[in-house]
C-alpha cells in the first residue's frame, strides 16, 4: 500500500464536514488503495463536538483510515498536508452585511494562507469551500507565495451539479446524460450557469430544450439562488450536496476528467476569455492523469454570455479589493 495521503479538513465539527468525512475516509475520493491520514481543524470551542465526530469515524471501522488528528492548533493542522479542504468559516448571522462577513473571513483565510506557506507540502492541493469561496481562495493564495497559484481552487462544482440536474429534470433524463455545463465566475448569485456548449445525450442542450426564454431566465436564476432556497426550506444551508460536490471536485482533480468532458472549478485566471488575470474565477477545465488542469479554450462567447461573465467578474474585483483593504489595514 502507498504512503498515507495527509488530508486536512477545516470546519471539521460543522455540518458539511459531517457529510464529507466518511466519503474521504472510506476511499471514495482518492481511491480504494490510498490510505488516509485525516487532520481535523476547528476552533477551540468546538473541540467537544469534534471529539464526537472522531468517535464516529473510529466506529466506522474504515480500513484506509490510518490516523485521525483533531486539533484547534493551526500550525499542527497544516503541517505536511497533501490536501487542504478549507470548509471552516464564520457563518453569516442575521443582520450581518456581506461586507462584514467578508472582513471576518478574510482574516481567517489570510492566517490559513500563511500557515499553508509555512507548514504544508509545496505541492499541496487546496480547495476552498467557506464563503465567500472565490475571494477566500484568492487571499489564501496571496499569503502562500511559495505554493504554485494553480494549486488553489474553490468549489463551484455544487453549482455545476445543480445546473446539470435542472436541465436533466426539465427534459426527463438522467443527470449523467447532461455534459459540459459551465459555471462562470463567482460562487454567488452573480454566477453565470452556461449551457451554450452543453450536450444532452450528445446533442446540444439548446436544441433539445428549445426554450431560450426558460434558459435565460428561470434556469439561470434557479441555479443562482438554489443555496438560498435550500436554506429557506431546511433552515440550514446545503451540506449533503456540498459534500458530494467537494468529493466530485477532488476526485476529478486527482484522477482526471473523461475524454471530451470538462468540469467547472474556481481557479486562478490566466486572462483567458477576458477575465482579469489573478482573480479566482470559475471556468471550465480539463484534467489529465498528472493532476494538472487546463482551461478549455476556444469556446464562443455571445453578447449575452459576455455581459453575464463581466458582471460576475466585476463583483469578484470588488470583493478582492475590499479583501485586500482588510488585509492591509
Ligand atoms: P457550519 O457552521 O456547520 O460549520 C462551520 C465550521 O467551521 C464550524 O464548526 C466552525 O466552528 C468552524 N470554523 C469557524 N472558523 C474556523 C476557523 N478559523 N478554523 C477552523 N474552523 C472554523 O457551516 P457549514 O454548513 O459546514 O458551511 C461551511 C462553509 O461552507 C460556509 O462558509 C458556507 O457558506 C460554505 N458553503 C459553500 C458552498 C460552496 O459551494 N462553495 C456551498 C455550501 C456552503 O454554503
Short mmCIF file of C-alpha atoms and ligand atoms in Angstrom, two decimals:
data_model
loop_
_atom_site.label_atom_id
_atom_site.label_comp_id
_atom_site.label_asym_id
_atom_site.label_seq_id
_atom_site.Cartn_x
_atom_site.Cartn_y
_atom_site.Cartn_z
CA UNK A 1 0.00 0.00 0.00
CA UNK A 2 1.18 3.54 -0.73
CA UNK A 3 2.04 6.16 1.87
CA UNK A 4 -1.00 7.78 3.53
CA UNK A 5 -2.25 10.95 1.96
CA UNK A 6 -2.43 13.66 4.62
CA UNK A 7 -5.77 15.42 4.19
CA UNK A 8 -6.81 18.43 6.26
CA UNK A 9 -10.49 19.32 6.62
CA UNK A 10 -11.21 22.61 8.38
CA UNK A 11 -14.58 23.36 9.93
CA UNK A 12 -14.44 19.68 10.84
CA UNK A 13 -17.13 19.93 13.52
CA UNK A 14 -19.57 21.61 11.11
CA UNK A 15 -22.39 20.22 9.02
CA UNK A 16 -20.64 19.96 5.62
CA UNK A 17 -17.72 18.11 7.22
CA UNK A 18 -20.15 15.69 8.86
CA UNK A 19 -21.38 14.65 5.41
CA UNK A 20 -17.90 14.73 3.87
CA UNK A 21 -15.53 12.90 6.20
CA UNK A 22 -16.96 9.43 5.67
CA UNK A 23 -16.55 9.57 1.88
CA UNK A 24 -12.95 10.79 2.14
CA UNK A 25 -12.00 8.27 4.82
CA UNK A 26 -13.68 5.38 3.00
CA UNK A 27 -11.65 5.88 -0.18
CA UNK A 28 -14.37 7.25 -2.45
CA UNK A 29 -12.31 10.32 -3.33
CA UNK A 30 -8.61 9.43 -3.50
CA UNK A 31 -9.07 5.78 -4.41
CA UNK A 32 -9.57 2.42 -2.73
CA UNK A 33 -5.81 1.82 -2.38
CA UNK A 34 -4.83 5.13 -0.84
CA UNK A 35 -4.55 5.20 2.97
CA UNK A 36 -5.67 8.47 4.53
CA UNK A 37 -4.31 10.41 7.47
CA UNK A 38 -7.11 12.78 8.40
CA UNK A 39 -6.39 16.09 10.13
CA UNK A 40 -9.45 17.80 11.54
CA UNK A 41 -9.26 21.51 12.41
CA UNK A 42 -11.91 23.51 14.19
CA UNK A 43 -11.96 26.32 16.74
CA UNK A 44 -11.25 25.61 20.39
CA UNK A 45 -14.94 26.00 21.40
CA UNK A 46 -15.87 23.10 19.06
CA UNK A 47 -13.35 20.57 20.38
CA UNK A 48 -16.06 18.74 22.36
CA UNK A 49 -18.22 18.29 19.27
CA UNK A 50 -15.17 17.32 17.22
CA UNK A 51 -14.41 14.59 19.76
CA UNK A 52 -17.79 13.06 18.94
CA UNK A 53 -17.04 13.20 15.20
CA UNK A 54 -13.74 11.40 15.83
CA UNK A 55 -15.54 8.71 17.85
CA UNK A 56 -17.92 8.13 14.97
CA UNK A 57 -15.09 7.91 12.44
CA UNK A 58 -13.40 5.31 14.65
CA UNK A 59 -16.69 3.42 14.92
CA UNK A 60 -16.98 3.31 11.11
CA UNK A 61 -14.02 0.85 11.17
CA UNK A 62 -12.58 2.10 7.89
CA UNK A 63 -9.52 0.15 6.74
CA UNK A 64 -7.95 3.07 4.82
CA UNK A 65 -8.12 5.49 7.72
CA UNK A 66 -4.71 5.13 9.34
CA UNK A 67 -4.78 8.18 11.61
CA UNK A 68 -7.14 10.93 12.86
CA UNK A 69 -5.71 14.15 14.27
CA UNK A 70 -8.29 16.52 15.78
CA UNK A 71 -6.86 19.93 16.64
CA UNK A 72 -7.51 23.64 17.11
CA UNK A 73 -3.82 24.42 16.55
CA UNK A 74 -3.35 25.87 13.09
CA UNK A 75 0.37 25.10 12.81
CA UNK A 76 -0.22 21.45 13.69
CA UNK A 77 -3.19 21.26 11.32
CA UNK A 78 -1.33 22.45 8.21
CA UNK A 79 1.90 20.53 8.88
CA UNK A 80 2.95 18.46 5.85
CA UNK A 81 -0.53 18.25 4.35
CA UNK A 82 -1.03 16.97 0.79
CA UNK A 83 -4.60 18.25 0.50
CA UNK A 84 -6.38 21.13 2.24
CA UNK A 85 -10.18 21.16 2.23
CA UNK A 86 -10.94 24.57 3.71
CA UNK A 87 -14.57 24.43 4.77
CA UNK A 88 -14.47 26.26 8.11
CA UNK A 89 -15.58 29.87 8.03
CA UNK A 90 -17.57 32.35 10.03
CA UNK A 91 -21.25 31.84 9.20
CA UNK A 92 -23.41 34.77 8.12
CA UNK A 93 -25.54 35.83 11.06
CA UNK A 94 -28.86 37.59 10.91
CA UNK A 95 -28.45 41.28 10.15
CA UNK A 96 -24.84 40.80 9.04
CA UNK A 97 -23.91 42.57 5.82
CA UNK A 98 -21.99 40.68 3.14
CA UNK A 99 -19.06 43.04 3.66
CA UNK A 100 -18.91 42.21 7.40
CA UNK A 101 -18.84 38.52 6.55
CA UNK A 102 -16.09 39.15 4.03
CA UNK A 103 -14.00 41.01 6.59
CA UNK A 104 -14.30 38.27 9.22
CA UNK A 105 -13.48 35.51 6.77
CA UNK A 106 -10.63 37.28 5.02
CA UNK A 107 -8.79 37.30 8.34
CA UNK A 108 -9.26 33.54 8.73
CA UNK A 109 -8.05 32.82 5.20
CA UNK A 110 -5.07 35.17 5.46
CA UNK A 111 -3.93 33.23 8.52
CA UNK A 112 -4.54 29.90 6.79
CA UNK A 113 -2.65 31.08 3.69
CA UNK A 114 0.31 31.92 5.89
CA UNK A 115 0.04 28.52 7.57
CA UNK A 116 -0.04 26.79 4.18
CA UNK A 117 3.04 28.73 3.13
CA UNK A 118 4.92 27.84 6.30
CA UNK A 119 3.84 24.28 7.09
CA UNK A 120 2.20 22.47 4.15
CA UNK A 121 3.91 20.45 1.42
CA UNK A 122 4.81 22.68 -1.51
CA UNK A 123 2.65 20.62 -3.85
CA UNK A 124 -0.40 20.78 -1.55
CA UNK A 125 -3.74 20.99 -3.36
CA UNK A 126 -6.24 23.36 -1.83
CA UNK A 127 -9.99 23.63 -2.27
CA UNK A 128 -11.73 26.50 -0.52
CA UNK A 129 -15.40 25.97 0.33
CA UNK A 130 -16.04 28.53 3.09
CA UNK A 131 -17.74 31.65 1.74
CA UNK A 132 -17.04 33.95 0.01
CA UNK A 133 -15.20 30.98 -1.50
CA UNK A 134 -13.52 32.65 -4.52
CA UNK A 135 -12.21 35.61 -2.56
CA UNK A 136 -11.13 33.46 0.39
CA UNK A 137 -9.15 31.31 -2.07
CA UNK A 138 -7.63 34.46 -3.57
CA UNK A 139 -6.46 35.62 -0.12
CA UNK A 140 -5.10 32.18 0.77
CA UNK A 141 -3.12 32.13 -2.47
CA UNK A 142 -1.78 35.64 -1.88
CA UNK A 143 -0.42 34.71 1.54
CA UNK A 144 1.14 31.44 0.37
CA UNK A 145 3.58 32.67 -2.30
CA UNK A 146 5.77 29.56 -2.05
CA UNK A 147 2.93 27.36 -3.35
CA UNK A 148 2.05 27.44 -7.09
CA UNK A 149 -1.08 29.58 -7.73
CA UNK A 150 -2.66 26.76 -9.73
CA UNK A 151 -2.83 24.68 -6.53
CA UNK A 152 -5.54 26.98 -5.14
CA UNK A 153 -9.11 26.34 -6.21
CA UNK A 154 -12.58 27.00 -4.90
CA UNK A 155 -15.75 24.97 -5.06
CA UNK A 156 -18.26 25.77 -7.81
CA UNK A 157 -19.00 22.12 -8.56
CA UNK A 158 -22.15 22.29 -6.45
CA UNK A 159 -23.42 24.99 -8.83
CA UNK A 160 -22.47 22.80 -11.79
CA UNK A 161 -24.27 19.80 -10.31
CA UNK A 162 -27.34 21.93 -9.63
CA UNK A 163 -27.35 23.23 -13.23
CA UNK A 164 -26.88 19.74 -14.68
CA UNK A 165 -29.74 18.38 -12.59
CA UNK A 166 -32.09 21.24 -13.53
CA UNK A 167 -31.55 20.53 -17.25
CA UNK A 168 -31.96 16.78 -16.76
CA UNK A 169 -35.21 17.29 -14.83
CA UNK A 170 -36.57 19.66 -17.48
CA UNK A 171 -36.08 17.06 -20.21
CA UNK A 172 -36.73 13.98 -18.06
CA UNK A 173 -33.35 12.27 -18.45
CA UNK A 174 -30.68 11.15 -16.01
CA UNK A 175 -28.26 13.87 -14.89
CA UNK A 176 -25.37 11.81 -16.32
CA UNK A 177 -26.80 12.39 -19.82
CA UNK A 178 -26.09 16.12 -19.44
CA UNK A 179 -22.47 17.08 -20.04
CA UNK A 180 -20.29 20.18 -20.21
CA UNK A 181 -22.47 22.69 -18.39
CA UNK A 182 -20.25 25.60 -17.32
CA UNK A 183 -20.31 27.78 -14.24
CA UNK A 184 -18.52 31.06 -14.87
CA UNK A 185 -17.37 33.42 -12.15
CA UNK A 186 -18.24 33.82 -8.51
CA UNK A 187 -19.92 31.27 -6.25
CA UNK A 188 -22.66 33.80 -5.55
CA UNK A 189 -25.91 34.93 -7.10
CA UNK A 190 -23.98 36.65 -9.93
CA UNK A 191 -22.52 33.36 -11.21
CA UNK A 192 -23.35 32.50 -14.81
CA UNK A 193 -24.56 28.93 -15.40
CA UNK A 194 -23.99 28.49 -19.14
CA UNK A 195 -25.43 25.67 -21.27
CA UNK A 196 -24.41 27.09 -24.66
CA UNK A 197 -21.78 24.36 -25.10
CA UNK A 198 -23.52 21.64 -23.08
CA UNK A 199 -24.82 18.42 -24.56
CA UNK A 200 -27.66 16.07 -23.72
CA UNK A 201 -27.14 12.51 -24.99
CA UNK A 202 -24.64 14.03 -27.43
CA UNK A 203 -26.97 16.73 -28.84
CA UNK A 204 -26.67 20.43 -27.99
CA UNK A 205 -28.81 21.17 -24.91
CA UNK A 206 -30.16 24.29 -26.59
CA UNK A 207 -31.56 22.16 -29.47
CA UNK A 208 -33.21 19.70 -27.10
CA UNK A 209 -34.65 22.19 -24.61
CA UNK A 210 -35.77 24.64 -27.35
CA UNK A 211 -36.84 27.30 -24.84
CA UNK A 212 -34.45 30.21 -24.87
CA UNK A 213 -36.63 32.20 -22.50
CA UNK A 214 -36.56 29.45 -19.85
CA UNK A 215 -32.79 29.02 -20.22
CA UNK A 216 -32.04 32.74 -19.97
CA UNK A 217 -34.38 33.44 -17.07
CA UNK A 218 -35.83 30.69 -14.88
CA UNK A 219 -32.97 28.21 -15.31
CA UNK A 220 -30.24 30.74 -14.56
CA UNK A 221 -31.99 32.27 -11.57
CA UNK A 222 -32.94 28.85 -10.12
CA UNK A 223 -29.28 27.82 -10.12
CA UNK A 224 -28.08 31.21 -8.84
CA UNK A 225 -30.49 31.19 -5.90
CA UNK A 226 -30.56 27.47 -5.12
CA UNK A 227 -28.45 27.85 -1.97
CA UNK A 228 -30.91 30.38 -0.54
CA UNK A 229 -33.85 28.13 -1.49
CA UNK A 230 -32.30 25.23 0.44
CA UNK A 231 -31.78 27.47 3.48
CA UNK A 232 -35.39 28.67 3.29
CA UNK A 233 -36.66 25.08 3.21
CA UNK A 234 -34.23 23.32 5.54
CA UNK A 235 -33.41 26.23 7.85
CA UNK A 236 -29.82 25.15 7.33
CA UNK A 237 -27.51 25.61 4.35
CA UNK A 238 -26.67 22.88 1.82
CA UNK A 239 -24.47 20.25 3.38
CA UNK A 240 -25.07 16.82 1.80
CA UNK A 241 -24.94 18.24 -1.73
CA UNK A 242 -21.95 20.45 -0.86
CA UNK A 243 -20.05 17.44 0.49
CA UNK A 244 -20.86 15.42 -2.66
CA UNK A 245 -19.63 18.30 -4.83
CA UNK A 246 -16.36 18.57 -2.86
CA UNK A 247 -15.82 14.85 -3.49
CA UNK A 248 -16.54 15.29 -7.22
CA UNK A 249 -14.11 18.22 -7.44
CA UNK A 250 -11.27 16.40 -5.66
CA UNK A 251 -11.85 13.09 -7.40
CA UNK A 252 -11.64 14.72 -10.83
CA UNK A 253 -8.59 16.77 -9.80
CA UNK A 254 -6.76 13.63 -8.65
CA UNK A 255 -7.94 11.18 -11.28
CA UNK A 256 -8.73 13.33 -14.34
CA UNK A 257 -11.82 14.15 -16.39
CA UNK A 258 -13.20 11.72 -19.01
CA UNK A 259 -12.30 12.36 -22.66
CA UNK A 260 -14.33 15.17 -24.22
CA UNK A 261 -15.70 16.36 -20.89
CA UNK A 262 -14.92 19.30 -18.69
CA UNK A 263 -15.82 20.45 -15.20
CA UNK A 264 -16.01 23.85 -13.54
CA UNK A 265 -13.69 24.93 -10.75
CA UNK A 266 -12.77 28.31 -9.32
CA UNK A 267 -9.16 28.75 -10.47
CA UNK A 268 -6.60 31.49 -10.95
CA UNK A 269 -7.43 33.29 -14.18
CA UNK A 270 -4.62 33.48 -16.73
CA UNK A 271 -6.52 36.13 -18.68
CA UNK A 272 -8.47 33.61 -20.82
CA UNK A 273 -11.88 34.84 -22.00
CA UNK A 274 -11.01 38.40 -20.97
CA UNK A 275 -11.14 37.56 -17.26
CA UNK A 276 -8.78 39.66 -15.17
CA UNK A 277 -5.54 37.79 -14.51
CA UNK A 278 -5.06 36.50 -10.98
CA UNK A 279 -8.72 36.50 -9.94
CA UNK A 280 -10.14 33.21 -8.69
CA UNK A 281 -12.88 32.77 -11.27
CA UNK A 282 -14.86 29.62 -12.09
CA UNK A 283 -14.05 28.28 -15.55
CA UNK A 284 -14.31 25.02 -17.49
CA UNK A 285 -11.20 22.85 -17.13
CA UNK A 286 -9.98 19.51 -18.39
CA UNK A 287 -7.77 17.47 -16.10
CA UNK A 288 -5.22 14.90 -17.21
CA UNK A 289 -3.77 11.94 -15.37
CA UNK A 290 -0.99 14.11 -13.91
CA UNK A 291 -3.41 16.14 -11.77
CA UNK A 292 -2.82 19.21 -13.90
CA UNK A 293 -5.77 21.10 -15.28
CA UNK A 294 -6.00 23.25 -18.38
CA UNK A 295 -8.65 25.84 -19.16
CA UNK A 296 -10.88 24.78 -22.05
CA UNK A 297 -10.07 27.23 -24.84
CA UNK A 298 -11.84 28.46 -27.95
CA UNK A 299 -15.45 28.43 -26.70
CA UNK A 300 -17.61 31.02 -28.47
CA UNK A 301 -18.96 33.73 -26.17
CA UNK A 302 -22.02 35.65 -27.39
CA UNK A 303 -23.13 39.09 -26.14
CA UNK A 304 -25.49 37.63 -23.53
CA UNK A 305 -22.74 35.42 -22.07
CA UNK A 306 -20.22 38.26 -22.21
CA UNK A 307 -22.42 40.57 -20.14
CA UNK A 308 -23.05 37.84 -17.53
CA UNK A 309 -19.36 36.92 -17.36
CA UNK A 310 -18.38 40.57 -16.96
CA UNK A 311 -20.98 41.19 -14.23
CA UNK A 312 -19.69 38.34 -12.07
CA UNK A 313 -16.08 39.43 -12.75
CA UNK A 314 -16.98 42.96 -11.59
CA UNK A 315 -18.33 41.55 -8.32
CA UNK A 316 -15.15 39.50 -7.81
CA UNK A 317 -12.94 42.54 -8.43
CA UNK A 318 -14.93 44.50 -5.82
CA UNK A 319 -14.69 41.62 -3.33
CA UNK A 320 -10.97 41.27 -3.97
CA UNK A 321 -10.33 44.98 -3.46
CA UNK A 322 -12.35 45.02 -0.21
CA UNK A 323 -10.49 41.90 0.98
CA UNK A 324 -7.09 43.42 0.20
CA UNK A 325 -8.03 46.56 2.08
CA UNK A 326 -8.98 44.47 5.13
CA UNK A 327 -5.72 42.51 4.95
CA UNK A 328 -3.59 45.61 4.69
CA UNK A 329 -5.48 47.59 7.39
P1 LIG B 1 -21.11 25.14 9.86
O1 LIG B 1 -21.36 26.46 10.54
O2 LIG B 1 -21.97 23.98 10.14
O3 LIG B 1 -19.61 24.69 10.12
C1 LIG B 1 -18.52 25.55 10.01
C2 LIG B 1 -17.47 25.10 11.00
O4 LIG B 1 -16.32 25.91 10.78
C3 LIG B 1 -17.89 25.29 12.45
O5 LIG B 1 -17.67 24.07 13.17
C4 LIG B 1 -16.95 26.40 12.95
O6 LIG B 1 -16.61 26.27 14.31
C5 LIG B 1 -15.75 26.17 12.03
N1 LIG B 1 -14.84 27.30 11.96
C6 LIG B 1 -15.11 28.63 12.06
N2 LIG B 1 -13.99 29.34 12.00
C7 LIG B 1 -12.98 28.46 11.85
C8 LIG B 1 -11.57 28.59 11.74
N3 LIG B 1 -10.97 29.79 11.78
N4 LIG B 1 -10.82 27.46 11.60
C9 LIG B 1 -11.40 26.26 11.58
N5 LIG B 1 -12.74 26.06 11.70
C10 LIG B 1 -13.51 27.16 11.83
O7 LIG B 1 -21.08 25.51 8.29
P2 LIG B 1 -21.20 24.54 7.04
O8 LIG B 1 -22.62 24.37 6.70
O9 LIG B 1 -20.35 23.35 7.26
O10 LIG B 1 -20.59 25.51 5.89
C11 LIG B 1 -19.23 25.86 5.89
C12 LIG B 1 -18.97 26.94 4.84
O11 LIG B 1 -19.26 26.44 3.54
C13 LIG B 1 -19.80 28.21 5.00
O12 LIG B 1 -18.95 29.33 4.82
C14 LIG B 1 -20.78 28.12 3.85
O13 LIG B 1 -21.25 29.39 3.44
C15 LIG B 1 -19.93 27.45 2.80
N6 LIG B 1 -20.62 26.82 1.66
C16 LIG B 1 -20.00 26.89 0.46
C17 LIG B 1 -20.51 26.26 -0.67
C18 LIG B 1 -19.80 26.34 -1.98
O14 LIG B 1 -20.33 25.79 -2.95
N7 LIG B 1 -18.63 26.95 -2.10
C19 LIG B 1 -21.80 25.54 -0.61
C20 LIG B 1 -22.19 25.13 0.78
C21 LIG B 1 -21.89 26.15 1.85
O15 LIG B 1 -22.89 27.12 1.86
#
